[in-house]
mmCIF file with all atom_site columns, C-alpha atoms in Angstrom:
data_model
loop_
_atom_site.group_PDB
_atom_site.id
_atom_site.type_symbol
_atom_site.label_atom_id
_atom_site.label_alt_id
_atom_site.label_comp_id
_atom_site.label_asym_id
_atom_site.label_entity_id
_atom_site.label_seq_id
_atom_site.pdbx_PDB_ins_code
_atom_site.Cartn_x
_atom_site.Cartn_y
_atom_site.Cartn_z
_atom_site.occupancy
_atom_site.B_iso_or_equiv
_atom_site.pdbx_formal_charge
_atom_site.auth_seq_id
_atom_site.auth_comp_id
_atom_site.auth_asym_id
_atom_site.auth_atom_id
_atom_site.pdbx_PDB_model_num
ATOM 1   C CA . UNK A 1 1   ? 0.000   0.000  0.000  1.00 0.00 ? 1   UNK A CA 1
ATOM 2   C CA . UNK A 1 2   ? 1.115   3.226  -1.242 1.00 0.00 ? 2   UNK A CA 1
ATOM 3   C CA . UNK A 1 3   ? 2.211   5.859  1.624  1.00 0.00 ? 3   UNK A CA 1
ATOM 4   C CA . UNK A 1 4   ? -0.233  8.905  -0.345 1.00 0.00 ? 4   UNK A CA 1
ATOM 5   C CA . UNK A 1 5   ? -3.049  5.601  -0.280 1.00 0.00 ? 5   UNK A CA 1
ATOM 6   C CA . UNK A 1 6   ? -1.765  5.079  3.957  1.00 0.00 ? 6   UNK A CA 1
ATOM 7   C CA . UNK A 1 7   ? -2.964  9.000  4.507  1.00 0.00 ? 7   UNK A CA 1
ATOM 8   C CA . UNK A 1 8   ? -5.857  9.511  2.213  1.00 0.00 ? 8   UNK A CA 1
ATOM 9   C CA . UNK A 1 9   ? -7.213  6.338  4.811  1.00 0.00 ? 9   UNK A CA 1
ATOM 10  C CA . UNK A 1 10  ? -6.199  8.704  8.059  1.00 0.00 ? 10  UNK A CA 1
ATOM 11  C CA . UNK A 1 11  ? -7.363  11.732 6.047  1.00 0.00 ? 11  UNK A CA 1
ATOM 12  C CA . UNK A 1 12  ? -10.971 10.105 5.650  1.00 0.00 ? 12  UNK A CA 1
ATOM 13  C CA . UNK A 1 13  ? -11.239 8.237  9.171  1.00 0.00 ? 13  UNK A CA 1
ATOM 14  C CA . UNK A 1 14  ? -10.555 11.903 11.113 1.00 0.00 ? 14  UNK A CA 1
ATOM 15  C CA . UNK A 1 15  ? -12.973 13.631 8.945  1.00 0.00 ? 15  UNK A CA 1
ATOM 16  C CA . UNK A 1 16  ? -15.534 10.517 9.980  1.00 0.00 ? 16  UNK A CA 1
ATOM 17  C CA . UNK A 1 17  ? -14.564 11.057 14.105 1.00 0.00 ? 17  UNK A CA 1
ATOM 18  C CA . UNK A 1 18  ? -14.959 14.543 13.619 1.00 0.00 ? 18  UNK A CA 1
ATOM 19  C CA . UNK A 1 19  ? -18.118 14.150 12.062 1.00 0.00 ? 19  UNK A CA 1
ATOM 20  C CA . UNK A 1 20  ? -19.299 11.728 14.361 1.00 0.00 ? 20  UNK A CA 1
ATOM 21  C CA . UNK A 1 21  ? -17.731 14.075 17.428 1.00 0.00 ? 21  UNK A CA 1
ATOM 22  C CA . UNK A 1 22  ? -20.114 16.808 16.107 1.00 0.00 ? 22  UNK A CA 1
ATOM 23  C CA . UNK A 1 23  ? -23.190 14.870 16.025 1.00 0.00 ? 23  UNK A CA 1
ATOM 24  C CA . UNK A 1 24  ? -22.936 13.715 19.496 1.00 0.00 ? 24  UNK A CA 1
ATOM 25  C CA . UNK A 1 25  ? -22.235 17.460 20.445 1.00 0.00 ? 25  UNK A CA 1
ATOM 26  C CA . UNK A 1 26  ? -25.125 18.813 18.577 1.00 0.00 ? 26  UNK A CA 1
ATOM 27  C CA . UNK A 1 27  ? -27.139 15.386 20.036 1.00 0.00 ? 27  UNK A CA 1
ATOM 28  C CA . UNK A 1 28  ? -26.295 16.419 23.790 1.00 0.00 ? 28  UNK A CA 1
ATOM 29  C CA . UNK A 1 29  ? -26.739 19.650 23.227 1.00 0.00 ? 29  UNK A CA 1
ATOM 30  C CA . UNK A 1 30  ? -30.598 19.091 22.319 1.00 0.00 ? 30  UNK A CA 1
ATOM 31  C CA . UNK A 1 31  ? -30.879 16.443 25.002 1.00 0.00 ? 31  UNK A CA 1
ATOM 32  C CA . UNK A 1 32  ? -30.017 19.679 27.335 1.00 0.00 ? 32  UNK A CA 1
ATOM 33  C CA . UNK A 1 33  ? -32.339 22.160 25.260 1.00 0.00 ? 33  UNK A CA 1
ATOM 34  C CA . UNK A 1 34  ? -35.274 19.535 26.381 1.00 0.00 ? 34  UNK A CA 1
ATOM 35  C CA . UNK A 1 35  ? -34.493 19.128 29.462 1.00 0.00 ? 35  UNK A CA 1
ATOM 36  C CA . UNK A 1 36  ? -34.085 22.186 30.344 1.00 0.00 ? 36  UNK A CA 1
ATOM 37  C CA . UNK A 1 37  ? -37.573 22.489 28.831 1.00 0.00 ? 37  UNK A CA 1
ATOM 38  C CA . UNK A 1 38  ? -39.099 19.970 30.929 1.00 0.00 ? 38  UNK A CA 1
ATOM 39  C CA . UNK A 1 39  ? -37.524 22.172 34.132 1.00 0.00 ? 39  UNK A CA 1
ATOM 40  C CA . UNK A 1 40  ? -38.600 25.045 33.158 1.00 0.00 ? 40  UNK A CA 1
ATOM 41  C CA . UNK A 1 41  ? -42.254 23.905 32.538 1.00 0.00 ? 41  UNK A CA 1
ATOM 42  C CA . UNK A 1 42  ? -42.388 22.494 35.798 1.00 0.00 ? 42  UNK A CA 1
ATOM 43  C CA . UNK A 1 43  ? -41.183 26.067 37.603 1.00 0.00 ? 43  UNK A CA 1
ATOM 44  C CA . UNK A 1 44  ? -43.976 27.296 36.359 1.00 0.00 ? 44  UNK A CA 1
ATOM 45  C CA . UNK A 1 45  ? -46.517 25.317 36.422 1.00 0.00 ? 45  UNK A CA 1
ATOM 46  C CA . UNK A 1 46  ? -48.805 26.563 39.245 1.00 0.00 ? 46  UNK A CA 1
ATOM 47  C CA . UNK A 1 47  ? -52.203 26.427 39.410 1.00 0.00 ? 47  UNK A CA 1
ATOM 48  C CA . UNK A 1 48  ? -54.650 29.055 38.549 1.00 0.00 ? 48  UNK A CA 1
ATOM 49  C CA . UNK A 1 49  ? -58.333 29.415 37.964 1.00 0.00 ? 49  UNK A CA 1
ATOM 50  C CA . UNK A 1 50  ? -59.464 27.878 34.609 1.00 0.00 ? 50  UNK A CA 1
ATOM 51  C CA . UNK A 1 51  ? -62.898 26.844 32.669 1.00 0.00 ? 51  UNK A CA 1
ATOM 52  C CA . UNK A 1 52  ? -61.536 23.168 32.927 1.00 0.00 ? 52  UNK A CA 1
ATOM 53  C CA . UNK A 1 53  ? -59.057 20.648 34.334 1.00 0.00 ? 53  UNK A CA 1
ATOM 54  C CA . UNK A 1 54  ? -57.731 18.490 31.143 1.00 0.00 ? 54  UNK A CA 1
ATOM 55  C CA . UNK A 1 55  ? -56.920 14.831 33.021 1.00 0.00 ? 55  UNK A CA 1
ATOM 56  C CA . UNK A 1 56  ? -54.495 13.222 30.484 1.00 0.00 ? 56  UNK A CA 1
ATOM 57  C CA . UNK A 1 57  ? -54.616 9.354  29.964 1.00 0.00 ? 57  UNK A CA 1
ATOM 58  C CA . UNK A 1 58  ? -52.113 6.907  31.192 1.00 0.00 ? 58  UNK A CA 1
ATOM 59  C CA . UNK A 1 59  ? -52.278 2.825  31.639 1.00 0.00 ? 59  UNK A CA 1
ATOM 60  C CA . UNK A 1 60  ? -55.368 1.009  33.231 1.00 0.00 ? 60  UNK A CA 1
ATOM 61  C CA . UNK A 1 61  ? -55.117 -2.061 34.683 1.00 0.00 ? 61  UNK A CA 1
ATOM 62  C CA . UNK A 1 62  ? -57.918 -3.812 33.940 1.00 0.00 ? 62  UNK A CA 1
ATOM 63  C CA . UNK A 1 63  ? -60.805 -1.652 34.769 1.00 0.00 ? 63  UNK A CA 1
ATOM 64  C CA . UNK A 1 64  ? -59.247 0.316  37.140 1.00 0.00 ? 64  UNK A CA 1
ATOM 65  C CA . UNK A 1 65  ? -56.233 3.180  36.976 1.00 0.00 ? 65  UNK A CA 1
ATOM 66  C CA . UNK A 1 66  ? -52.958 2.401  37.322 1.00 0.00 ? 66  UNK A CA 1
ATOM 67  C CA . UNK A 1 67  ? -51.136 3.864  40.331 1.00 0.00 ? 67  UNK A CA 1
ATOM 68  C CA . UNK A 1 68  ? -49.458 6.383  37.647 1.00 0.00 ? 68  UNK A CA 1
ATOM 69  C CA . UNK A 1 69  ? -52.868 7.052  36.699 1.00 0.00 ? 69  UNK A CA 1
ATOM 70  C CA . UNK A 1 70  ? -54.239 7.627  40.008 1.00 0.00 ? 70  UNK A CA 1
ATOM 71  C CA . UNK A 1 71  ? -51.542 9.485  40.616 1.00 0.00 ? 71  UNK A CA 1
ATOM 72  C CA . UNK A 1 72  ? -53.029 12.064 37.905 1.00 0.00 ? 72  UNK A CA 1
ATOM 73  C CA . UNK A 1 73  ? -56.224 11.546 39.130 1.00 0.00 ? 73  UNK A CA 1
ATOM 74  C CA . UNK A 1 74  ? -55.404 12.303 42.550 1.00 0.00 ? 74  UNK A CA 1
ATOM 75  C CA . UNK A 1 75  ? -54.363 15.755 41.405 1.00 0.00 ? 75  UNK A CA 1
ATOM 76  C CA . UNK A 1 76  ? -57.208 16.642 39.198 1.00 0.00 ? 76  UNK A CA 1
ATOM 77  C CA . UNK A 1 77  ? -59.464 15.822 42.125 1.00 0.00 ? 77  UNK A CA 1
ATOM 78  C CA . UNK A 1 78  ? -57.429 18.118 44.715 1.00 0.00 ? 78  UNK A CA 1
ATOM 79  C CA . UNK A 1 79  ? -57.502 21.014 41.771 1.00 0.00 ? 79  UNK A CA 1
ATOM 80  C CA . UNK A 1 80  ? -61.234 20.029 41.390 1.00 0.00 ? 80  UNK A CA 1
ATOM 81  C CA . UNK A 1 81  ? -61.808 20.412 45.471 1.00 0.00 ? 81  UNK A CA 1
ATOM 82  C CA . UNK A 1 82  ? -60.062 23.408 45.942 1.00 0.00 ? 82  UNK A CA 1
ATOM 83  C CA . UNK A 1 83  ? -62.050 25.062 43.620 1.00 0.00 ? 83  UNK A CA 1
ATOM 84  C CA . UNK A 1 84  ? -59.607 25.953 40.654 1.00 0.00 ? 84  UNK A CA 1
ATOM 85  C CA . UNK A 1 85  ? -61.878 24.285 38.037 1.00 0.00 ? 85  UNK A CA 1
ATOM 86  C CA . UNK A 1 86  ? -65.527 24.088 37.983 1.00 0.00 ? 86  UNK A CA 1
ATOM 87  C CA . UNK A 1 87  ? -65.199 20.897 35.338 1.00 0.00 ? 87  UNK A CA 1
ATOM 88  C CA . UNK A 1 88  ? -62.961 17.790 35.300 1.00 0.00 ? 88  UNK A CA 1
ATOM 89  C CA . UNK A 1 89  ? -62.639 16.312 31.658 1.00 0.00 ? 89  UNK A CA 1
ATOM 90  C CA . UNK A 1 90  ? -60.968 13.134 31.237 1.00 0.00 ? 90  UNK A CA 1
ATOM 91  C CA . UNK A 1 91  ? -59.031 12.474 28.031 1.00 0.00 ? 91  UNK A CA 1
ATOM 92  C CA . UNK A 1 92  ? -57.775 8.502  27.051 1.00 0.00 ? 92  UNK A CA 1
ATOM 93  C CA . UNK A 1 93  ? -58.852 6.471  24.242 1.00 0.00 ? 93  UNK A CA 1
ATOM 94  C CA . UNK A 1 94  ? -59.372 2.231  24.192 1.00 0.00 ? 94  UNK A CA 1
ATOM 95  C CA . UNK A 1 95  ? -55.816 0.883  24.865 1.00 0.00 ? 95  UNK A CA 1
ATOM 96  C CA . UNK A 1 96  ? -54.475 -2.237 23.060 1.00 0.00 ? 96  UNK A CA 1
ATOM 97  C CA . UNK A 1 97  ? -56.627 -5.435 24.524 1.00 0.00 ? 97  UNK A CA 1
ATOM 98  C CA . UNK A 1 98  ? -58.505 -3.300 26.653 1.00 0.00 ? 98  UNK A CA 1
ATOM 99  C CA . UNK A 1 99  ? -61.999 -3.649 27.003 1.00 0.00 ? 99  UNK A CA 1
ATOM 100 C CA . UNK A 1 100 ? -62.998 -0.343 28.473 1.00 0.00 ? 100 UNK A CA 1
ATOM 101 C CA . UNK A 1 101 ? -61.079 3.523  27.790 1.00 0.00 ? 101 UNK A CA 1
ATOM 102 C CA . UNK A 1 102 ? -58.911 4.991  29.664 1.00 0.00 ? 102 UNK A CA 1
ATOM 103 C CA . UNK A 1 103 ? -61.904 8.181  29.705 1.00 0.00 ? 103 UNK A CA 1
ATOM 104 C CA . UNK A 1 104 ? -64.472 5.893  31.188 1.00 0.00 ? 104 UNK A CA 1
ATOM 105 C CA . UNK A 1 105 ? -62.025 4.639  33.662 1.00 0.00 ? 105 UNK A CA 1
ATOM 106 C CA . UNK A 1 106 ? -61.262 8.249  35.051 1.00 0.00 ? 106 UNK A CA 1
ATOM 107 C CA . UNK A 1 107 ? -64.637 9.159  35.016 1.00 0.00 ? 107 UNK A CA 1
ATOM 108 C CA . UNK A 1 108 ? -65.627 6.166  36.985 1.00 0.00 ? 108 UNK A CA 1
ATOM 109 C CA . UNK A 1 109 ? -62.213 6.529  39.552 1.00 0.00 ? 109 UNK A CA 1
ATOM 110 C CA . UNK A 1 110 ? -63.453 10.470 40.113 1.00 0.00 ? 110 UNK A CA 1
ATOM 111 C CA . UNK A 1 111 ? -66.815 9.633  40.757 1.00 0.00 ? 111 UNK A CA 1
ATOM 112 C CA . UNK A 1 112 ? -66.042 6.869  43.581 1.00 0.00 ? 112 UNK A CA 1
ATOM 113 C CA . UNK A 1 113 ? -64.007 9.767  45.299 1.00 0.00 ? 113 UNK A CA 1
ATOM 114 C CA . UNK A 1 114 ? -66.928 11.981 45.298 1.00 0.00 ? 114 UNK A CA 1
ATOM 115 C CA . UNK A 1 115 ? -67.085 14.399 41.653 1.00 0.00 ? 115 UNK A CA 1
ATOM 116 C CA . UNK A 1 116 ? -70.374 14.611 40.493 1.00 0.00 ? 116 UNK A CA 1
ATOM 117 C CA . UNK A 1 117 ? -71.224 12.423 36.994 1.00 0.00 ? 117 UNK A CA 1
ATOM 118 C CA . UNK A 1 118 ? -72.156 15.792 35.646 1.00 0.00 ? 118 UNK A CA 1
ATOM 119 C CA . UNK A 1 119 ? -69.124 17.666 36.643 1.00 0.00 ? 119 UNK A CA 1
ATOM 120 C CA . UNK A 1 120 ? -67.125 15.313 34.311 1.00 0.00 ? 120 UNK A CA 1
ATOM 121 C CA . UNK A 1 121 ? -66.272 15.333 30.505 1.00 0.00 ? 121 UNK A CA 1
ATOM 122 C CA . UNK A 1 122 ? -65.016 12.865 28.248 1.00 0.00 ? 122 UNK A CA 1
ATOM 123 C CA . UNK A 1 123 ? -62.888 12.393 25.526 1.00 0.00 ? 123 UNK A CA 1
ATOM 124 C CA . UNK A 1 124 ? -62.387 8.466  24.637 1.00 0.00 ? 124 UNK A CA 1
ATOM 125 C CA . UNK A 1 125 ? -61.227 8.781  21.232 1.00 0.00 ? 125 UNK A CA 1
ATOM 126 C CA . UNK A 1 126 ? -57.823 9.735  21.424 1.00 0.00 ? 126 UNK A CA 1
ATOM 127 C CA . UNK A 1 127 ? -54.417 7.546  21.553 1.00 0.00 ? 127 UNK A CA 1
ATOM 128 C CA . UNK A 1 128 ? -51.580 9.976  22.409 1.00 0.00 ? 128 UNK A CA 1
ATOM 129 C CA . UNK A 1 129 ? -50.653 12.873 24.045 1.00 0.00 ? 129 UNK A CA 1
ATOM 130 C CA . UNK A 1 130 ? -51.474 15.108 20.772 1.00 0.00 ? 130 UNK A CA 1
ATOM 131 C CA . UNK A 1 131 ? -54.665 13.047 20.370 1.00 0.00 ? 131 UNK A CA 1
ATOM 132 C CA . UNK A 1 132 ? -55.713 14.166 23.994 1.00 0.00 ? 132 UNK A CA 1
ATOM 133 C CA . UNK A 1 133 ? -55.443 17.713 23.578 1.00 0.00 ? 133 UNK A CA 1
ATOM 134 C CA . UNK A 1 134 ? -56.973 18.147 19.818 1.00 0.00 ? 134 UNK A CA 1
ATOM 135 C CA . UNK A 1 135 ? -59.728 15.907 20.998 1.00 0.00 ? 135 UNK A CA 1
ATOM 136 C CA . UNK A 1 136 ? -60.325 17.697 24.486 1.00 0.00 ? 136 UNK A CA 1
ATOM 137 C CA . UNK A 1 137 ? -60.365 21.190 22.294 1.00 0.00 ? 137 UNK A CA 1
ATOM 138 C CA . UNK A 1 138 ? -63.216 19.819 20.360 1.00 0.00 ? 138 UNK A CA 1
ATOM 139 C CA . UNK A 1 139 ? -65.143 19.617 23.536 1.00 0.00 ? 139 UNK A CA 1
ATOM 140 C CA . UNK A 1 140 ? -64.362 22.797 25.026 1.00 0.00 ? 140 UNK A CA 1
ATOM 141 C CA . UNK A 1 141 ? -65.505 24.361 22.305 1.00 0.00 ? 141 UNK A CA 1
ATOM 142 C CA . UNK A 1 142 ? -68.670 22.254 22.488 1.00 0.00 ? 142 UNK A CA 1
ATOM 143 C CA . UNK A 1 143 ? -68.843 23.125 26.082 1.00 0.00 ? 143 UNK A CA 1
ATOM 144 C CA . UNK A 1 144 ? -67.758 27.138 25.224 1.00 0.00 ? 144 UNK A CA 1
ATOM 145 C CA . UNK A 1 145 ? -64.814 26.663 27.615 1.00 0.00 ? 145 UNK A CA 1
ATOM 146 C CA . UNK A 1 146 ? -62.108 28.932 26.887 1.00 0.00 ? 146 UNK A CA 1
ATOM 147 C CA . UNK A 1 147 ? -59.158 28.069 28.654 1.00 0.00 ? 147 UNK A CA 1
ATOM 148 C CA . UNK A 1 148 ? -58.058 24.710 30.939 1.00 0.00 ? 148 UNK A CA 1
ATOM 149 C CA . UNK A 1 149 ? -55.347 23.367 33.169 1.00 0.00 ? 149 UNK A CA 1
ATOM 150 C CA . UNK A 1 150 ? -53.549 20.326 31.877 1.00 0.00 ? 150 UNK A CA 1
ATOM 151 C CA . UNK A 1 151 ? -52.719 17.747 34.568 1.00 0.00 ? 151 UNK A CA 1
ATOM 152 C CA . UNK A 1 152 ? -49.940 15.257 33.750 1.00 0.00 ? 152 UNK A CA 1
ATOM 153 C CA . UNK A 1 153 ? -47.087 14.063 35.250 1.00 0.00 ? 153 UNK A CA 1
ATOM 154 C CA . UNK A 1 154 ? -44.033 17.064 35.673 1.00 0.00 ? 154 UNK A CA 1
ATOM 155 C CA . UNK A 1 155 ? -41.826 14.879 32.774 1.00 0.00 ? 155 UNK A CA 1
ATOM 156 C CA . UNK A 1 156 ? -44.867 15.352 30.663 1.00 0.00 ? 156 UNK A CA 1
ATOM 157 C CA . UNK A 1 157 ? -45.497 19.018 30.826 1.00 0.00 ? 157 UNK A CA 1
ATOM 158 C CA . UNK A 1 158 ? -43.652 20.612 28.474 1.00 0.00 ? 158 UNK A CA 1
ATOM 159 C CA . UNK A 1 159 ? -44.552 18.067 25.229 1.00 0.00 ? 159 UNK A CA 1
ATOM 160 C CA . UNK A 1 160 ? -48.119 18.685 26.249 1.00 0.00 ? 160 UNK A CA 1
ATOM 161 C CA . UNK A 1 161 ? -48.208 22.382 26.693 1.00 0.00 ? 161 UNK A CA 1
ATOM 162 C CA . UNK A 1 162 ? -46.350 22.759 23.300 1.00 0.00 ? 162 UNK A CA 1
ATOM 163 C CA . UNK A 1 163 ? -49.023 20.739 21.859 1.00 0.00 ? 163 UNK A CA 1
ATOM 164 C CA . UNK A 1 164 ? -51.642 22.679 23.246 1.00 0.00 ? 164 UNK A CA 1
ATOM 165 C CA . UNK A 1 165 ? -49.888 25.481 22.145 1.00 0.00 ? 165 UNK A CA 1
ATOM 166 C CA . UNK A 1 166 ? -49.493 24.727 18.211 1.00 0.00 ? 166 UNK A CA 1
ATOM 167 C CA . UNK A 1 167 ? -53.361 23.866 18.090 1.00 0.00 ? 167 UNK A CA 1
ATOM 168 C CA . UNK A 1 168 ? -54.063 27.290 19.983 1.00 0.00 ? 168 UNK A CA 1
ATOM 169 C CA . UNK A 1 169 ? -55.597 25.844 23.645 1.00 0.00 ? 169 UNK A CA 1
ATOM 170 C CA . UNK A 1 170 ? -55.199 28.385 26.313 1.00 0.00 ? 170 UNK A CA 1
ATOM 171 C CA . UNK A 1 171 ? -53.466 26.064 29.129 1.00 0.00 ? 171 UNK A CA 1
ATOM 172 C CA . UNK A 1 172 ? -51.509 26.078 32.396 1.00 0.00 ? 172 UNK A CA 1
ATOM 173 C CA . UNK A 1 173 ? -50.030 23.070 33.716 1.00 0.00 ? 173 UNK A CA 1
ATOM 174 C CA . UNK A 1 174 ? -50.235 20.962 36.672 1.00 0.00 ? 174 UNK A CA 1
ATOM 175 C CA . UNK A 1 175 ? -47.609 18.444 37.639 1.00 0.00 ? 175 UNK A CA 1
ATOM 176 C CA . UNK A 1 176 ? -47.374 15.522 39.396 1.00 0.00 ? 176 UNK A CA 1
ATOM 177 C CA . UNK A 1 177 ? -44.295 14.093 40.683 1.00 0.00 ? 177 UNK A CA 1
ATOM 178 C CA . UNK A 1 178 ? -44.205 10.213 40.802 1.00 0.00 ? 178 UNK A CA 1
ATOM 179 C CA . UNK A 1 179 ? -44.073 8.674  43.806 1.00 0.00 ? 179 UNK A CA 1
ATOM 180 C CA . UNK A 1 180 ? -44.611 4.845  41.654 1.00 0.00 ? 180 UNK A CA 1
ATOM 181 C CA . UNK A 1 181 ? -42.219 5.907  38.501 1.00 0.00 ? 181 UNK A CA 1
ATOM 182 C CA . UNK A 1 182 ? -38.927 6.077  37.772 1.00 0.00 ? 182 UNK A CA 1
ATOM 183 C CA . UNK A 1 183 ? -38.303 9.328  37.245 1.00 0.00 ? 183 UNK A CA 1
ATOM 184 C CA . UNK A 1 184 ? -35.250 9.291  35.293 1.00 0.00 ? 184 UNK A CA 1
ATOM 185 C CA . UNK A 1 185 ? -35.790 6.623  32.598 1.00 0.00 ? 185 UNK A CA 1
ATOM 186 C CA . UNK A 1 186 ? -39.656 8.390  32.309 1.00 0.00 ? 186 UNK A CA 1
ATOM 187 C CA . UNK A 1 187 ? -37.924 11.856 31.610 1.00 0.00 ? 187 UNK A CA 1
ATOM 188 C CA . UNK A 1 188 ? -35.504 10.265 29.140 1.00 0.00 ? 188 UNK A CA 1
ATOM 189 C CA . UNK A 1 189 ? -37.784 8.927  27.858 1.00 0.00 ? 189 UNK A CA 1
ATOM 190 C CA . UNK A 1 190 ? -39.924 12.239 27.247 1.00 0.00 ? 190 UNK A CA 1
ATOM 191 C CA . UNK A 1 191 ? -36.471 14.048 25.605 1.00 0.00 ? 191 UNK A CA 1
ATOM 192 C CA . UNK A 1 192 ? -36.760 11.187 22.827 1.00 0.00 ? 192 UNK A CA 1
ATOM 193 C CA . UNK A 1 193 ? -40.661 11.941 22.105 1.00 0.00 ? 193 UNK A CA 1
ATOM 194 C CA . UNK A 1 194 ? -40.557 15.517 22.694 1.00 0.00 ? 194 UNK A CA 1
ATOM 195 C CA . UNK A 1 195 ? -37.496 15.328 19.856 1.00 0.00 ? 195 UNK A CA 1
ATOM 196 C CA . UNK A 1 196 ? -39.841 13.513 17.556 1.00 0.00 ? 196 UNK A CA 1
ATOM 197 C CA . UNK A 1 197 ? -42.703 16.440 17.948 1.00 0.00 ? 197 UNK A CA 1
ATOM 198 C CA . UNK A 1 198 ? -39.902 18.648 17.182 1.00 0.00 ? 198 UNK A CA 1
ATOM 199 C CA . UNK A 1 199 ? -38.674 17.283 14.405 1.00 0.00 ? 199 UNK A CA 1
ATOM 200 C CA . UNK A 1 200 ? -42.127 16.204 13.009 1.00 0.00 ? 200 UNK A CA 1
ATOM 201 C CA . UNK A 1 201 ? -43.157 19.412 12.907 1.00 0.00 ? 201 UNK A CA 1
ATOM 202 C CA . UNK A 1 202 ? -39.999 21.360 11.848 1.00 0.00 ? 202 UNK A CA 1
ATOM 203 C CA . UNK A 1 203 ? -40.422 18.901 8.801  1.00 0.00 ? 203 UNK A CA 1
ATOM 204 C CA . UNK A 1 204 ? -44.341 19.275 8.267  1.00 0.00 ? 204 UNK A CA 1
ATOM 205 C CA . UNK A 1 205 ? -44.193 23.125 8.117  1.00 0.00 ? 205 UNK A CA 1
ATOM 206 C CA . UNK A 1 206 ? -40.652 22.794 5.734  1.00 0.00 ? 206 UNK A CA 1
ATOM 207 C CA . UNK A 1 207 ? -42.699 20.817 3.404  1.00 0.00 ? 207 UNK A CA 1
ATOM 208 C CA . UNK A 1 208 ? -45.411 22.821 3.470  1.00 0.00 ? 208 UNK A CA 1
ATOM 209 C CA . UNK A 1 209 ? -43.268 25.991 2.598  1.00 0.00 ? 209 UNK A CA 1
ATOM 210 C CA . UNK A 1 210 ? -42.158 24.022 -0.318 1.00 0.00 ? 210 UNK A CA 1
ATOM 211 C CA . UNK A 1 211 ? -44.889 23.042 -1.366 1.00 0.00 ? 211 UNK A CA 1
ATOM 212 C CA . UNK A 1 212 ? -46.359 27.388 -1.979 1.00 0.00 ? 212 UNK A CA 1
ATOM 213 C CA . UNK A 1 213 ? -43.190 28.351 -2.492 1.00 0.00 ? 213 UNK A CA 1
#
């Protein structure tokens, strides 16, 4: 092998480690962006007076909430108590194998802690987090409810209220910190699918340009 052959080989394999260096930079980088995110949404989420409390779905077991799900529940039932929001409306579509929705599961969990039927909305259609809040807009607007609080888990916060903010939903988070989950693979977790709304969308609306340009 030719010595000019010997470096063109180097040349190319420190252009690929630098390349790959970069990636990981700009990678870790976004992982902080999110994160950071996710922080920040908690700080502020407070509660304040709204039309509506937006529960959003997690796993049932069975008929019954999880204890991640209760955990959500819990909240939306102090918020509910304490008078923040007049209305509780419970957002979860028919998981895989289930037999019941996550919506009718809620609404069954809040009642047996004391919310009246009629104090409760549902939205059983949906099957993600974006689901949730497009669905749960088309029955505020039914309902003429303006603006809501959306009650998740604090690793969840900040993928939701963007959401809620691209389809124009006038929300304030609630958090709850898990006393049942592990916090760090769940927030992980959430910089992965918060990346993929990103991205998602960065590509729709490129597209889209394209496309009238």
């Amino acid at each position: 092998m030719s010595q000019t052959h010997k470096l063109s080989k180097k040349s190319v394999l420190r252009r690929l480690l630098v390349c790959l260096a970069l990636v990981i930079a700009i990678g870790l980088s976004w992982a902080g962006y999110c994160w950071y995110q996710i922080e920040q949404t908690l700080q502020k989420a407070v509660p304040v007076h709204a039309d509506v409390g937006i529960v959003l779905g997690a796993a049932v077991w069975g008929e019954k909430p999880s204890p991640s799900l209760q955990e959500r529940l819990n909240q939306a039932l102090l918020l509910y108590q304490e008078g923040y929001v007049p209305y509780l409306l419970v957002s979860g579509g028919l998981g895989e194998g289930k037999k019941v929705t996550e919506a009718a599961v809620m609404r069954d969990y809040l009642i047996e802690h004391g919310v009246p039927a009629d104090k409760i909305l549902l939205e059983s259609q949906s099957t993600s987090t974006y689901e949730n809040l497009l669905y749960s807009q088309q029955v505020m607007e039914a309902h003429h409810m303006r603006d809501a609080l959306v009650i998740s888990h604090d690793y969840h916060l900040a993928r939701a209220v963007v959401m809620a903010d691209s389809l124009g939903i006038s929300v304030s988070p609630v958090g709850v910190r898990s006393k049942v989950l592990f916090g760090p693979y769940h927030r992980s977790r959430e910089v992965l699918a918060l990346t993929h709304w990103e991205f998602s969308r960065f590509l729709s609306h490129t597209l889209h340009a394209v496309i009238l340009a």
